[in-house]
Short mmCIF file of C-alpha atoms and ligand atoms in Angstrom, two decimals:
data_model
loop_
_atom_site.label_atom_id
_atom_site.label_comp_id
_atom_site.label_asym_id
_atom_site.label_seq_id
_atom_site.Cartn_x
_atom_site.Cartn_y
_atom_site.Cartn_z
CA MET Q 212 0.25 0.04 -0.06
CA GLU Q 213 1.44 3.29 -0.50
CA LYS Q 214 2.95 5.48 2.36
CA ASP Q 215 0.46 8.54 2.35
CA LYS Q 216 -3.01 6.06 2.15
CA PHE Q 217 -1.46 3.89 4.57
CA TRP Q 218 -1.16 5.94 7.34
CA GLN Q 219 -4.11 7.46 6.07
CA SER Q 220 -5.78 4.28 6.98
CA ILE Q 221 -3.92 4.08 10.12
CA LEU Q 222 -4.99 7.91 11.33
CA ALA Q 223 -9.17 6.68 10.08
CA GLU Q 224 -8.20 3.68 12.97
CA VAL Q 225 -6.25 6.11 15.68
CA GLN Q 226 -9.67 8.82 15.31
CA LEU Q 227 -11.82 6.59 16.87
CA ASN Q 228 -10.49 5.37 19.32
CA ILE Q 229 -9.23 9.06 21.10
CA SER Q 230 -11.23 12.24 21.46
CA GLN Q 231 -11.11 14.82 18.55
CA ALA Q 232 -9.61 17.72 19.97
CA ASN Q 233 -6.72 15.42 21.16
CA PHE Q 234 -6.84 13.81 17.21
CA ASN Q 235 -6.74 17.53 15.56
CA THR Q 236 -4.30 18.12 17.97
CA TRP Q 237 -1.09 15.22 17.91
CA PHE Q 238 -1.78 13.68 14.57
CA LYS Q 239 -2.57 16.71 11.75
CA ASN Q 240 1.10 17.52 10.99
CA THR Q 241 2.02 13.84 10.99
CA LYS Q 242 3.77 11.78 8.02
CA LEU Q 243 4.33 8.45 7.00
CA ILE Q 244 8.72 8.56 6.78
CA SER Q 245 9.27 4.92 5.94
CA PHE Q 246 7.55 1.93 6.62
CA GLU Q 247 10.57 -1.68 6.61
CA LYS Q 248 10.86 -4.63 8.62
CA GLU Q 249 7.79 -3.97 11.21
CA LYS Q 250 9.92 0.01 11.93
CA MET Q 251 7.68 2.58 11.37
CA GLU Q 252 9.18 6.70 11.51
CA VAL Q 253 6.86 9.05 11.83
CA ALA Q 254 7.40 12.55 11.10
CA VAL Q 255 6.44 14.75 13.59
CA PRO Q 256 6.48 18.40 13.67
CA ASN Q 257 8.52 19.02 17.08
CA SER Q 258 8.84 17.65 20.14
CA PHE Q 259 5.94 18.32 22.43
CA THR Q 260 4.39 16.04 19.49
CA LYS Q 261 7.20 13.52 19.99
CA GLU Q 262 7.08 13.37 23.24
CA TRP Q 263 3.06 13.14 23.28
CA LEU Q 264 3.12 10.91 21.03
CA LYS Q 265 5.86 8.44 21.98
CA ASN Q 266 4.33 8.00 25.58
CA LYS Q 267 0.78 8.51 25.35
CA HIS Q 268 -0.23 7.33 21.90
CA HIS Q 269 2.19 4.92 21.11
CA ASP Q 270 0.07 2.30 21.56
CA THR Q 271 -2.92 3.44 20.69
CA ILE Q 272 -0.93 4.00 16.70
CA MET Q 273 0.74 0.08 17.90
CA GLU Q 274 -2.56 -1.40 18.15
CA ALA Q 275 -4.31 0.75 14.63
CA VAL Q 276 -1.61 -0.84 12.25
CA LYS Q 277 -2.15 -3.98 14.34
CA SER Q 278 -5.57 -4.20 12.96
CA LEU Q 279 -4.85 -3.24 9.53
CA GLY Q 280 -3.03 -6.49 9.32
CA LYS Q 281 0.70 -5.69 9.52
CA GLU Q 282 3.15 -5.82 11.89
CA VAL Q 283 5.79 -3.04 13.68
CA ASN Q 284 7.50 -3.42 16.26
CA ASP Q 285 8.31 -0.43 16.86
CA ILE Q 286 7.88 3.06 16.20
CA ASN Q 287 10.71 6.12 15.14
CA TYR Q 288 9.55 9.60 15.63
CA VAL Q 289 11.36 12.46 14.07
CA ILE Q 290 10.98 15.79 14.16
CA LYS Q 291 10.14 16.75 10.98
CA LYS Q 292 10.13 20.86 10.43
CA GLN Q 293 7.41 21.56 8.26
CA GLU Q 294 6.41 24.99 8.05
CA LYS Q 295 7.95 27.76 8.44
CA ARG Q 296 9.41 29.08 11.47
CA GLU Q 297 6.60 32.34 12.34
CA GLU Q 298 3.61 30.30 11.16
CA LYS Q 299 4.52 27.40 13.13
CA VAL Q 300 5.09 29.78 16.43
CA GLU Q 301 1.34 30.81 15.65
CA LYS Q 302 -0.21 27.58 15.31
CA GLU Q 303 1.18 26.76 18.73
CA LYS Q 304 0.41 29.92 20.39
CA GLY Q 305 -3.06 28.01 19.68
CA LYS Q 306 -2.42 25.44 22.05
CA ASN Q 307 -2.69 25.14 25.59
CA GLU Q 308 0.41 25.20 27.26
CA ASN Q 309 -0.56 23.04 29.86
CA GLN Q 310 -0.91 20.11 27.40
CA MET Q 311 3.10 19.61 27.72
CA GLU Q 312 1.99 18.64 31.35
CA PHE Q 313 1.64 15.46 30.71
CA GLU Q 314 -0.57 14.65 33.87
CA GLN Q 315 -2.46 11.25 33.04
CA PHE Q 316 1.24 9.58 32.54
CA HIS Q 317 1.93 5.87 33.40
CA ILE Q 318 -1.28 6.45 36.40
CA ASP Q 319 -1.44 2.73 37.76
CA GLN Q 320 -5.35 1.01 36.40
CA ASP Q 321 -5.04 -0.21 40.07
CA THR Q 322 -4.37 2.12 42.25
CA ASN Q 323 -4.97 5.17 40.46
CA LEU Q 324 -1.50 6.39 41.43
CA ASN Q 325 0.54 9.08 39.35
CA PRO Q 326 4.52 8.18 40.24
CA LYS Q 327 4.60 11.74 38.84
CA TYR Q 328 4.54 12.84 42.48
CA THR Q 329 6.16 11.77 45.49
CA PHE Q 330 7.30 13.63 48.84
CA GLU Q 331 10.82 13.97 46.79
CA ASN Q 332 9.29 17.05 44.21
CA PHE Q 333 7.09 18.02 46.99
CA VAL Q 334 8.08 21.66 48.21
CA VAL Q 335 7.51 22.30 51.59
CA GLY Q 336 6.91 25.68 53.18
CA PRO Q 337 5.80 27.26 55.85
CA PHE Q 338 2.48 26.97 54.32
CA ASN Q 339 2.50 23.92 53.85
CA GLU Q 340 4.34 22.36 56.31
CA LEU Q 341 1.62 21.22 58.92
CA SER Q 342 0.15 19.41 56.28
CA HIS Q 343 3.60 17.27 54.67
CA ALA Q 344 4.50 16.47 58.46
CA ALA Q 345 1.12 14.33 59.11
CA ALA Q 346 1.14 13.14 55.60
CA TYR Q 347 4.66 11.78 55.94
CA ALA Q 348 4.13 9.96 59.46
CA VAL Q 349 1.12 8.54 57.78
CA ALA Q 350 3.38 7.44 55.16
CA GLU Q 351 5.13 5.82 57.40
CA ASN Q 352 2.72 4.22 59.86
CA PRO Q 353 0.03 3.55 58.12
CA GLY Q 354 -3.67 3.53 60.42
CA SER Q 355 -1.30 3.79 63.11
CA VAL Q 356 -1.02 7.88 63.62
CA TYR Q 357 -3.69 9.83 62.51
CA ASN Q 358 -6.72 7.97 60.88
CA PRO Q 359 -7.93 9.78 59.15
CA LEU Q 360 -6.18 12.74 58.02
CA PHE Q 361 -7.82 15.29 56.74
CA ILE Q 362 -6.09 17.65 53.57
CA TYR Q 363 -7.54 20.68 53.40
CA GLY Q 364 -7.08 23.22 51.26
CA LYS Q 365 -7.98 25.55 47.95
CA VAL Q 366 -7.65 25.11 44.30
CA GLY Q 367 -4.64 23.99 43.28
CA LEU Q 368 -2.28 24.68 46.41
CA GLY Q 369 -1.04 21.03 46.47
CA LYS Q 370 -3.49 18.91 48.60
CA THR Q 371 -3.15 15.86 45.35
CA HIS Q 372 -0.12 15.85 45.25
CA LEU Q 373 0.28 15.05 48.54
CA LEU Q 374 -1.97 12.49 48.91
CA GLN Q 375 -0.67 10.90 45.32
CA SER Q 376 3.07 11.21 47.54
CA ILE Q 377 1.49 9.31 50.97
CA GLY Q 378 0.16 6.33 47.95
CA ASN Q 379 3.38 6.48 45.80
CA GLU Q 380 5.41 5.90 49.59
CA VAL Q 381 3.43 3.21 50.94
CA ILE Q 382 3.03 0.84 48.10
CA LYS Q 383 6.77 0.82 48.32
CA SER Q 384 5.81 -2.04 50.89
CA SER Q 385 3.72 -3.53 48.94
CA LYS Q 386 0.39 -2.51 51.24
CA ARG Q 387 -2.78 -2.56 48.86
CA VAL Q 388 -3.88 1.49 48.42
CA LYS Q 389 -6.15 3.17 46.28
CA TYR Q 390 -6.60 6.75 45.27
CA ILE Q 391 -10.34 8.10 44.31
CA PRO Q 392 -11.39 11.38 43.58
CA ALA Q 393 -14.48 11.87 45.45
CA GLN Q 394 -16.50 12.73 41.51
CA GLN Q 395 -15.46 9.51 40.38
CA PHE Q 396 -15.95 7.65 43.83
CA ILE Q 397 -20.22 9.09 43.64
CA THR Q 398 -20.14 8.12 39.63
CA GLY Q 399 -19.50 4.62 41.44
CA VAL Q 400 -21.82 3.93 43.48
CA VAL Q 401 -24.84 5.82 41.40
CA ASN Q 402 -23.82 3.53 38.76
CA GLY Q 403 -23.96 0.53 41.37
CA ILE Q 404 -27.34 1.24 43.39
CA ARG Q 405 -28.49 1.38 39.15
CA SER Q 406 -26.92 -1.73 37.72
CA GLY Q 407 -27.46 -3.72 41.12
CA GLN Q 408 -23.74 -4.05 41.01
CA MET Q 409 -23.71 -2.29 45.10
CA GLU Q 410 -22.07 -5.56 46.20
CA GLN Q 411 -19.07 -4.94 43.61
CA PHE Q 412 -18.55 -1.51 44.10
CA LYS Q 413 -18.27 -2.36 47.39
CA ASP Q 414 -15.73 -5.36 46.89
CA LYS Q 415 -12.82 -2.64 45.43
CA TYR Q 416 -12.61 -1.48 48.58
CA LYS Q 417 -13.17 -4.38 51.06
CA ASP Q 418 -8.99 -5.13 51.23
CA ILE Q 419 -7.75 -2.01 50.59
CA ASP Q 420 -4.86 -0.54 53.40
CA VAL Q 421 -4.33 2.47 52.66
CA LEU Q 422 -7.82 4.75 50.93
CA ILE Q 423 -7.64 8.57 49.61
CA ILE Q 424 -10.11 9.64 48.46
CA ASP Q 425 -9.45 13.33 47.15
CA ASP Q 426 -11.60 16.45 46.78
CA ILE Q 427 -14.28 15.37 49.43
CA GLN Q 428 -16.61 18.63 49.05
CA PHE Q 429 -18.46 16.84 46.05
CA LEU Q 430 -20.07 14.25 48.75
CA SER Q 431 -21.55 17.54 49.92
CA GLY Q 432 -25.19 16.89 49.60
CA LYS Q 433 -25.33 13.03 47.86
CA GLU Q 434 -27.17 11.21 50.74
CA LYS Q 435 -26.49 8.33 49.44
CA THR Q 436 -23.04 8.56 48.53
CA GLN Q 437 -22.44 9.84 51.83
CA GLU Q 438 -24.25 6.94 53.31
CA GLU Q 439 -22.35 4.69 51.44
CA PHE Q 440 -18.44 6.02 52.12
CA PHE Q 441 -19.68 6.15 55.96
CA HIS Q 442 -19.76 2.03 55.88
CA THR Q 443 -16.71 1.72 53.86
CA PHE Q 444 -15.27 4.58 55.68
CA ASN Q 445 -16.19 2.40 59.03
CA ASP Q 446 -15.33 -0.83 57.71
CA LEU Q 447 -11.07 0.19 57.14
CA TYR Q 448 -11.46 2.80 60.53
CA GLU Q 449 -12.35 -0.56 62.73
CA LYS Q 450 -9.45 -2.39 60.68
CA ASN Q 451 -7.30 0.01 61.24
CA LYS Q 452 -7.33 0.75 57.67
CA GLN Q 453 -6.29 4.07 56.53
CA ILE Q 454 -8.19 6.51 55.14
CA ILE Q 455 -6.78 10.13 54.08
CA LEU Q 456 -9.02 12.61 53.25
CA SER Q 457 -9.22 16.33 51.24
CA SER Q 458 -11.41 19.45 50.24
CA ASP Q 459 -11.36 23.18 49.40
CA ARG Q 460 -11.84 23.40 52.92
CA PRO Q 461 -12.53 22.54 56.09
CA PRO Q 462 -15.39 19.27 57.45
CA LYS Q 463 -17.04 21.80 59.02
CA SER Q 464 -17.76 24.65 56.02
CA ILE Q 465 -18.36 21.40 54.25
CA ARG Q 466 -22.42 21.82 53.09
CA ALA Q 467 -25.00 18.86 53.49
CA LEU Q 468 -22.85 17.21 55.16
CA THR Q 469 -24.75 14.47 57.43
CA GLU Q 470 -23.21 14.92 61.44
CA ARG Q 471 -21.81 10.99 61.55
CA LEU Q 472 -19.57 11.49 58.95
CA ARG Q 473 -18.60 15.29 59.85
CA SER Q 474 -17.79 13.73 62.80
CA ARG Q 475 -15.88 10.86 61.35
CA PHE Q 476 -14.00 14.14 59.25
CA GLU Q 477 -12.96 15.07 62.62
CA GLY Q 478 -12.43 11.85 64.08
CA GLY Q 479 -8.83 12.56 63.06
CA MET Q 480 -5.37 15.15 61.77
CA ILE Q 481 -6.76 17.85 60.06
CA ALA Q 482 -4.60 19.24 58.52
CA ASP Q 483 -4.37 22.67 56.40
CA ILE Q 484 -2.51 24.35 52.90
CA ASN Q 485 -2.29 27.50 53.05
CA PHE Q 486 -0.72 30.53 50.11
CA PRO Q 487 2.52 30.49 49.82
CA ASP Q 488 5.03 32.16 50.90
CA PHE Q 489 7.49 34.54 47.99
CA GLU Q 490 10.64 32.33 48.93
CA THR Q 491 8.46 29.25 48.69
CA ARG Q 492 6.95 30.54 45.35
CA LEU Q 493 10.54 30.64 43.83
CA ALA Q 494 11.50 27.39 45.02
CA ILE Q 495 9.04 25.00 43.93
CA LEU Q 496 9.78 27.18 40.94
CA LYS Q 497 13.18 25.64 40.67
CA THR Q 498 12.55 22.42 41.62
CA LYS Q 499 10.52 22.51 38.56
CA ALA Q 500 12.87 23.61 35.86
CA GLN Q 501 15.19 21.44 37.35
CA GLU Q 502 12.89 18.55 37.25
CA LYS Q 503 12.47 19.86 33.19
CA GLN Q 504 15.75 20.45 32.45
CA VAL Q 505 15.82 24.02 31.63
CA ASN Q 506 17.70 27.02 33.35
CA ILE Q 507 15.94 29.78 34.06
CA SER Q 508 17.49 33.06 35.93
CA ASP Q 509 16.90 34.33 39.24
CA GLU Q 510 15.14 37.29 37.64
CA VAL Q 511 12.93 35.13 35.69
CA CYS Q 512 11.90 33.68 38.54
CA SER Q 513 11.35 36.42 40.99
CA TYR Q 514 9.10 37.84 38.47
CA ILE Q 515 7.07 35.16 38.11
CA ALA Q 516 6.66 34.44 41.67
CA GLU Q 517 6.26 38.02 42.51
CA ASN Q 518 3.17 38.01 39.96
CA ILE Q 519 1.28 34.93 40.83
CA GLN Q 520 0.53 34.57 44.28
CA LYS Q 521 -2.20 32.05 45.26
CA ASN Q 522 -1.76 29.50 42.91
CA ILE Q 523 0.86 26.49 42.30
CA ARG Q 524 -1.38 24.94 38.91
CA GLU Q 525 -0.73 28.15 37.76
CA LEU Q 526 3.41 28.57 38.44
CA GLU Q 527 4.08 25.72 37.09
CA GLY Q 528 1.82 26.81 33.89
CA ALA Q 529 3.61 30.06 33.31
CA LEU Q 530 6.89 28.09 33.78
CA ASN Q 531 5.72 25.71 31.00
CA LYS Q 532 4.46 28.08 28.82
CA LEU Q 533 8.31 30.67 29.37
CA ILE Q 534 9.72 26.73 27.84
CA ALA Q 535 7.37 26.12 24.86
CA HIS Q 536 8.35 29.68 23.83
CA HIS Q 537 11.42 28.83 24.26
CA ASN Q 538 11.73 25.05 22.54
CA LEU Q 539 9.05 26.84 19.22
CA THR Q 540 11.57 30.22 18.81
CA GLY Q 541 14.82 29.42 20.06
CA LYS Q 542 14.95 32.09 22.13
CA LYS Q 543 16.24 32.43 25.21
CA ILE Q 544 13.94 33.29 28.13
CA ASP Q 545 14.80 36.52 28.77
CA ILE Q 546 12.84 38.83 31.20
CA ALA Q 547 11.16 40.69 28.45
CA GLY Q 548 9.78 37.96 26.79
CA THR Q 549 8.70 36.44 30.27
CA LYS Q 550 7.28 40.44 30.81
CA ILE Q 551 5.38 39.50 27.34
CA ILE Q 552 3.78 35.78 27.93
CA LEU Q 553 2.94 36.07 31.58
CA LYS Q 554 1.35 39.48 30.89
CA ASN Q 555 -1.40 37.30 28.41
CA ILE Q 556 -1.62 34.75 31.03
CA LEU Q 557 -2.29 36.98 33.76
CA GLU Q 558 -4.58 38.83 31.83
CA SER Q 559 -7.30 35.82 30.95
CA PRO Q 560 -5.26 32.38 32.17
CA THR Q 561 -7.82 30.24 30.33
CA LYS Q 562 -7.26 31.38 26.52
CA ASN Q 563 -6.86 29.83 23.79
CA ILE Q 564 -9.63 27.36 24.68
CA SER Q 565 -12.51 25.92 22.34
CA PRO Q 566 -16.39 26.15 23.29
CA THR Q 567 -15.77 22.05 23.12
CA GLN Q 568 -13.34 22.09 26.09
CA ILE Q 569 -16.14 24.58 27.97
CA LEU Q 570 -18.81 21.96 27.29
CA LYS Q 571 -15.94 18.84 28.31
CA ALA Q 572 -14.94 19.84 31.14
CA VAL Q 573 -18.70 20.90 32.77
CA SER Q 574 -19.91 17.68 31.63
CA LYS Q 575 -17.01 15.65 33.56
CA PHE Q 576 -17.23 18.23 36.46
CA TYR Q 577 -20.89 17.49 37.29
CA ASP Q 578 -21.01 14.54 35.46
CA VAL Q 579 -24.04 14.89 32.69
CA SER Q 580 -23.75 14.25 29.34
CA GLU Q 581 -22.76 16.58 26.82
CA SER Q 582 -26.41 15.94 24.97
CA ASP Q 583 -27.84 17.02 28.54
CA LEU Q 584 -26.04 19.56 29.07
CA LYS Q 585 -27.41 20.83 25.10
CA GLY Q 586 -31.47 19.45 25.77
CA ASN Q 587 -34.15 21.17 27.49
CA SER Q 588 -34.77 18.38 30.24
CA ARG Q 589 -35.72 21.05 32.80
CA LYS Q 590 -34.36 18.60 35.92
CA LYS Q 591 -31.73 20.68 38.84
CA GLU Q 592 -28.95 18.71 38.23
CA ILE Q 593 -28.80 19.58 34.55
CA VAL Q 594 -30.06 22.93 34.39
CA LYS Q 595 -27.51 24.44 36.64
CA PRO Q 596 -24.62 22.69 34.32
CA ARG Q 597 -25.92 24.10 31.59
CA GLN Q 598 -26.30 27.84 32.54
CA VAL Q 599 -23.04 27.51 33.63
CA ALA Q 600 -21.91 26.01 29.96
CA MET Q 601 -23.24 29.48 28.58
CA PHE Q 602 -22.09 31.56 30.87
CA LEU Q 603 -18.45 30.38 30.88
CA LEU Q 604 -18.47 30.60 27.19
CA ARG Q 605 -19.86 33.77 27.59
CA GLU Q 606 -16.70 35.10 29.67
CA GLU Q 607 -14.12 32.93 28.53
CA LEU Q 608 -14.47 34.00 25.12
CA ASP Q 609 -16.95 36.25 25.18
CA TYR Q 610 -18.95 34.91 22.61
CA SER Q 611 -22.23 35.99 21.44
CA PHE Q 612 -26.09 35.54 22.97
CA PRO Q 613 -27.18 34.14 20.24
CA TYR Q 614 -24.51 32.80 19.07
CA ILE Q 615 -23.81 30.78 22.65
CA GLY Q 616 -28.08 29.88 22.13
CA LYS Q 617 -27.18 28.00 18.63
CA LYS Q 618 -23.84 26.19 19.90
CA MET Q 619 -26.21 25.32 22.84
CA GLY Q 620 -28.38 22.90 20.75
CA GLY Q 621 -30.78 26.22 19.62
CA LYS Q 622 -31.15 28.58 22.54
CA ASP Q 623 -32.91 31.36 22.51
CA HIS Q 624 -30.54 34.28 23.27
CA THR Q 625 -33.07 35.64 26.53
CA THR Q 626 -32.51 32.47 27.37
CA VAL Q 627 -28.59 33.07 27.21
CA MET Q 628 -29.02 36.22 29.03
CA TYR Q 629 -31.17 35.04 32.14
CA SER Q 630 -28.53 32.49 32.40
CA HIS Q 631 -25.68 34.60 32.30
CA LYS Q 632 -27.16 36.59 34.22
CA LYS Q 633 -27.72 33.94 37.24
CA ILE Q 634 -24.75 32.60 37.79
CA LYS Q 635 -23.47 35.79 37.95
CA LYS Q 636 -25.18 36.25 40.25
CA GLU Q 637 -24.39 33.57 42.35
CA LEU Q 638 -21.08 33.74 41.49
CA ASP Q 639 -21.69 37.29 43.42
CA ASN Q 640 -22.80 36.49 46.69
CA GLU Q 641 -21.90 31.62 47.21
CA ASP Q 642 -18.31 31.13 47.60
CA ASP Q 643 -19.57 27.38 46.48
CA MET Q 644 -20.27 28.78 43.21
CA LYS Q 645 -16.44 30.66 42.84
CA GLU Q 646 -15.38 27.51 44.31
CA GLU Q 647 -16.75 25.45 41.35
CA LEU Q 648 -15.62 27.74 38.96
CA ALA Q 649 -12.60 27.65 40.12
CA LEU Q 650 -11.99 23.67 39.54
CA ILE Q 651 -13.92 23.56 36.78
CA LYS Q 652 -11.33 25.88 34.72
CA GLN Q 653 -8.55 23.72 36.33
CA ILE Q 654 -10.97 20.59 34.55
CA LEU Q 655 -10.61 22.44 31.36
CA LEU Q 656 -7.04 22.99 31.54
CA SER Q 657 -6.69 19.40 31.07
CA VAL Q 658 -9.21 18.41 28.66
P1 ADP V 1369 -4.87 20.65 44.66
O1 ADP V 1369 -5.00 18.91 44.21
O2 ADP V 1369 -4.10 21.53 45.53
O3 ADP V 1369 -5.60 21.62 43.20
P2 ADP V 1369 -2.61 19.81 42.63
O4 ADP V 1369 -1.70 19.08 44.01
O5 ADP V 1369 -2.78 19.31 42.09
O6 ADP V 1369 -3.03 20.40 43.80
O7 ADP V 1369 -0.91 20.67 42.69
C1 ADP V 1369 -0.88 21.56 41.36
C2 ADP V 1369 -0.19 21.67 40.55
O8 ADP V 1369 1.30 22.26 41.75
C3 ADP V 1369 0.87 20.06 41.13
O9 ADP V 1369 1.41 20.05 39.07
C4 ADP V 1369 1.29 20.40 41.42
O10 ADP V 1369 2.45 18.68 41.26
C5 ADP V 1369 2.29 21.34 41.88
N1 ADP V 1369 2.49 21.40 43.35
C6 ADP V 1369 1.40 21.68 44.01
N2 ADP V 1369 2.34 22.17 45.81
C7 ADP V 1369 3.65 21.65 45.23
C8 ADP V 1369 4.76 21.75 46.31
N3 ADP V 1369 4.32 21.62 47.12
N4 ADP V 1369 6.51 21.52 45.62
C9 ADP V 1369 5.97 21.19 44.36
N5 ADP V 1369 4.97 21.10 43.14
C10 ADP V 1369 3.96 21.27 44.25
MG1 MG V 1370 -6.90 18.18 43.32
#
């Protein structure tokens, strides 16, 4: 078969297995250079794509080749500059710098642990030292010191990193660990009930030594899930198994949490993570730069650390963006360039996102299907996510109300205006809404 045609067939296969956005981003400018003796050479436009394909989509490509009846042992990704540099830079600018964060890598299917989060690369400062110390003690002696351990702090301040570090430390001693975001736990309970397979769901948690549940605030108002969790909690607790929880607020501030769960949470150790001080922000930037093997001057690091104060994820995002720019242009990362790049981030951190991404993120966050978002159901649990989606389309992308209506399955512009106003009002009056939007924006950067 002719090379180009063969590659097209492979891409068609691949396309079936990954999202359209992913496909467009990573496969669009690829080409088959050669295919001989079960070895394949694929041209890719830049080093990001190379890393990404190698680490994330390699198996998908291999599968696709196999499904076309060919054998392949090895794929070599070769960087080929296909376009003029200027054009390429323009294009790359449109991409989301967070794609550089190979977030999903090598996540263990069974434990859900991501090996990139460890105590070794967790920087400790006054703002998080209590949480760190407690986490470390628990990792050393699970089930015996602080049980449960409850860590809370605002978005992007390192809760997941810390929780995962405990898990990654504990599995070294071949104990059974399970990390699960609360949203996933909720979905598990809901599906268990729906399909009458609650026992299978419970079995998953029966024999665990360390159970880690992230973002427990999402249990708020979910009574059935809370009840299930209460039983799981008690079973494990009575067997002296360790339970570790995180939330964006302390237990007493989680609304609609049954009293018995609240008192369980408060029965162990509660530690918070605050906003990082300047020195620690600097230290984190340096650690991350080192991890990514780039040289960044003190001046540039200080400038970033001075300007991004309340979110370590954003701190890292800024660094990624600088590195991306450097890799593409070959220019040194200097203070002048940093100022320009940072200005864009500070003015609109979620620039360059697409409406599809917004719908995806909202759908993921509220666990509501995208077609429901665009549909006409008046159910409360769908109406609010729909309004949030419209709100974000307006705020993040500055779309006109009629256009948003069209995107949302043909709604009247007055409906969109009403939704926008409603969410805006909630945002002004309720901290919960602020937190929810912050979390959705966080998902937005990774879908
Ligand atoms: P949260 O779960 O609180 O929203 P994350 O744990 O996801 O925050 O942290 C956001 C990003 O910041 C991650 O990439 C994480 O590695 C990084 N990070 C947070 N705290 C630290 C720290 N103390 N040292 C190094 N990196 C950190
Ligand atoms: Mg988190």
